[in-house]
């Protein structure tokens, strides 16, 4: 049986990664994560990335390659992260979260991540190091 897949979007712009701060549940409130959510029945993982970014950020994204390895989550779920870029010049907004911010590679280790997202910090740093515009951000 296939695990329940949760997708995450590593949205990169100008060498920085978009992160969002949880508002709930209480045990996760204040922690930071990548945008994303559950893949629905009959939906591809990249379609889920697009839908979740539209729902959580009010933006369209273009998903790219996978970032990092699968991360095991409680309840037999698995987190799979995809790189993504904004499809247009619309600025993301926090629809379901407390706050949004753009972080650079050196800032990734200082973010108060949810545990599942923290596992991906080395892969996220590699993604940012390889992204256009990184040299101008440091």
Short mmCIF file of C-alpha atoms in Angstrom, two decimals:
data_model
loop_
_atom_site.label_atom_id
_atom_site.label_comp_id
_atom_site.label_asym_id
_atom_site.label_seq_id
_atom_site.Cartn_x
_atom_site.Cartn_y
_atom_site.Cartn_z
CA UNK A 1 0.00 0.00 0.00
CA UNK A 2 1.29 3.45 -0.94
CA UNK A 3 1.83 5.90 1.94
CA UNK A 4 -0.24 9.05 2.24
CA UNK A 5 1.89 11.71 0.54
CA UNK A 6 2.24 15.23 1.87
CA UNK A 7 3.93 17.59 -0.57
CA UNK A 8 5.98 20.62 0.28
CA UNK A 9 6.93 23.50 -2.01
CA UNK A 10 10.44 24.93 -1.82
CA UNK A 11 9.54 28.23 -3.52
CA UNK A 12 12.71 30.09 -4.51
CA UNK A 13 13.03 33.69 -5.67
CA UNK A 14 16.25 35.68 -6.06
CA UNK A 15 18.25 33.14 -4.07
CA UNK A 16 15.84 33.03 -1.12
CA UNK A 17 13.33 30.44 0.10
CA UNK A 18 9.74 31.23 1.10
CA UNK A 19 8.78 29.89 4.53
CA UNK A 20 5.56 30.25 6.49
CA UNK A 21 4.85 30.35 10.22
CA UNK A 22 2.17 28.04 11.61
CA UNK A 23 -0.79 29.57 13.42
CA UNK A 24 -2.18 26.21 14.67
CA UNK A 25 -2.41 23.62 16.16
CA UNK A 26 -1.10 24.86 19.49
CA UNK A 27 1.89 22.49 19.56
CA UNK A 28 3.07 23.76 16.15
CA UNK A 29 2.04 27.42 16.41
CA UNK A 30 4.99 29.72 15.85
CA UNK A 31 7.11 27.13 14.05
CA UNK A 32 8.09 27.53 10.41
CA UNK A 33 7.46 25.21 7.48
CA UNK A 34 7.34 25.00 3.73
CA UNK A 35 3.98 25.53 2.03
CA UNK A 36 2.17 22.29 1.17
CA UNK A 37 -0.29 19.64 2.17
CA UNK A 38 -1.88 16.30 1.38
CA UNK A 39 -2.07 14.93 -2.15
CA UNK A 40 -5.75 14.32 -2.94
CA UNK A 41 -7.08 11.15 -4.59
CA UNK A 42 -6.42 11.22 -8.34
CA UNK A 43 -4.10 14.25 -8.05
CA UNK A 44 -0.45 14.20 -9.09
CA UNK A 45 2.14 15.38 -6.58
CA UNK A 46 3.02 18.41 -8.73
CA UNK A 47 -0.67 19.30 -9.12
CA UNK A 48 -0.93 19.16 -5.31
CA UNK A 49 2.02 21.57 -5.05
CA UNK A 50 0.20 23.99 -7.38
CA UNK A 51 -3.12 23.67 -5.49
CA UNK A 52 -1.58 24.01 -2.04
CA UNK A 53 0.36 27.15 -3.03
CA UNK A 54 -2.80 28.66 -4.49
CA UNK A 55 -4.73 27.86 -1.28
CA UNK A 56 -2.06 28.82 1.26
CA UNK A 57 -0.29 31.68 -0.53
CA UNK A 58 -2.74 32.93 -3.21
CA UNK A 59 -0.07 32.44 -5.89
CA UNK A 60 0.53 30.26 -8.92
CA UNK A 61 3.78 28.29 -8.95
CA UNK A 62 5.69 26.20 -11.45
CA UNK A 63 6.89 23.02 -9.69
CA UNK A 64 10.31 21.64 -10.55
CA UNK A 65 12.48 18.76 -9.38
CA UNK A 66 12.27 16.91 -6.06
CA UNK A 67 14.34 18.37 -3.23
CA UNK A 68 15.91 15.95 -0.76
CA UNK A 69 14.73 12.51 0.21
CA UNK A 70 11.33 11.41 1.50
CA UNK A 71 10.77 12.35 5.14
CA UNK A 72 8.78 9.86 7.22
CA UNK A 73 5.89 11.47 9.10
CA UNK A 74 3.68 10.07 11.87
CA UNK A 75 0.81 7.81 10.84
CA UNK A 76 2.59 6.25 7.87
CA UNK A 77 2.66 9.50 5.91
CA UNK A 78 5.60 10.73 3.88
CA UNK A 79 6.72 14.29 3.04
CA UNK A 80 8.02 14.93 -0.50
CA UNK A 81 9.33 18.39 -1.34
CA UNK A 82 9.50 19.92 -4.80
CA UNK A 83 11.39 23.01 -5.88
CA UNK A 84 9.11 25.70 -7.31
CA UNK A 85 9.17 29.23 -8.69
CA UNK A 86 6.44 31.84 -8.76
CA UNK A 87 4.57 31.79 -12.07
CA UNK A 88 4.09 35.56 -12.11
CA UNK A 89 4.88 38.73 -10.17
CA UNK A 90 2.06 38.29 -7.62
CA UNK A 91 3.43 38.57 -4.07
CA UNK A 92 2.58 35.59 -1.82
CA UNK A 93 0.38 36.29 1.20
CA UNK A 94 -0.24 34.35 4.39
CA UNK A 95 -3.77 32.97 3.95
CA UNK A 96 -3.71 30.22 6.60
CA UNK A 97 -0.50 31.09 8.45
CA UNK A 98 0.73 33.78 10.85
CA UNK A 99 3.50 35.11 8.65
CA UNK A 100 5.65 34.58 5.58
CA UNK A 101 9.29 35.41 5.05
CA UNK A 102 12.06 34.88 2.52
CA UNK A 103 15.22 33.33 3.96
CA UNK A 104 18.66 32.96 2.40
CA UNK A 105 20.91 29.90 2.62
CA UNK A 106 22.87 31.14 5.66
CA UNK A 107 19.59 31.91 7.48
CA UNK A 108 18.11 28.41 7.05
CA UNK A 109 19.84 26.97 10.12
CA UNK A 110 18.45 29.79 12.29
CA UNK A 111 14.79 29.18 11.40
CA UNK A 112 12.65 27.54 14.12
CA UNK A 113 11.44 24.73 11.81
CA UNK A 114 8.85 22.04 12.32
CA UNK A 115 10.86 18.82 12.87
CA UNK A 116 10.01 17.29 9.46
CA UNK A 117 11.12 20.43 7.60
CA UNK A 118 14.32 20.77 9.68
CA UNK A 119 15.49 17.41 8.28
CA UNK A 120 15.50 19.02 4.82
CA UNK A 121 17.70 22.02 5.68
CA UNK A 122 20.85 20.60 3.98
CA UNK A 123 18.89 19.85 0.78
CA UNK A 124 17.23 23.28 0.92
CA UNK A 125 20.64 24.94 1.35
CA UNK A 126 21.93 23.05 -1.71
CA UNK A 127 18.87 24.19 -3.67
CA UNK A 128 19.50 27.82 -2.73
CA UNK A 129 23.23 27.57 -3.41
CA UNK A 130 22.42 26.40 -6.95
CA UNK A 131 19.68 28.97 -7.60
CA UNK A 132 20.18 32.05 -9.79
CA UNK A 133 20.58 35.20 -7.74
CA UNK A 134 22.20 33.47 -4.76
CA UNK A 135 25.50 35.29 -5.16
CA UNK A 136 23.75 38.65 -4.87
CA UNK A 137 21.96 37.70 -1.63
CA UNK A 138 24.97 36.93 0.59
#
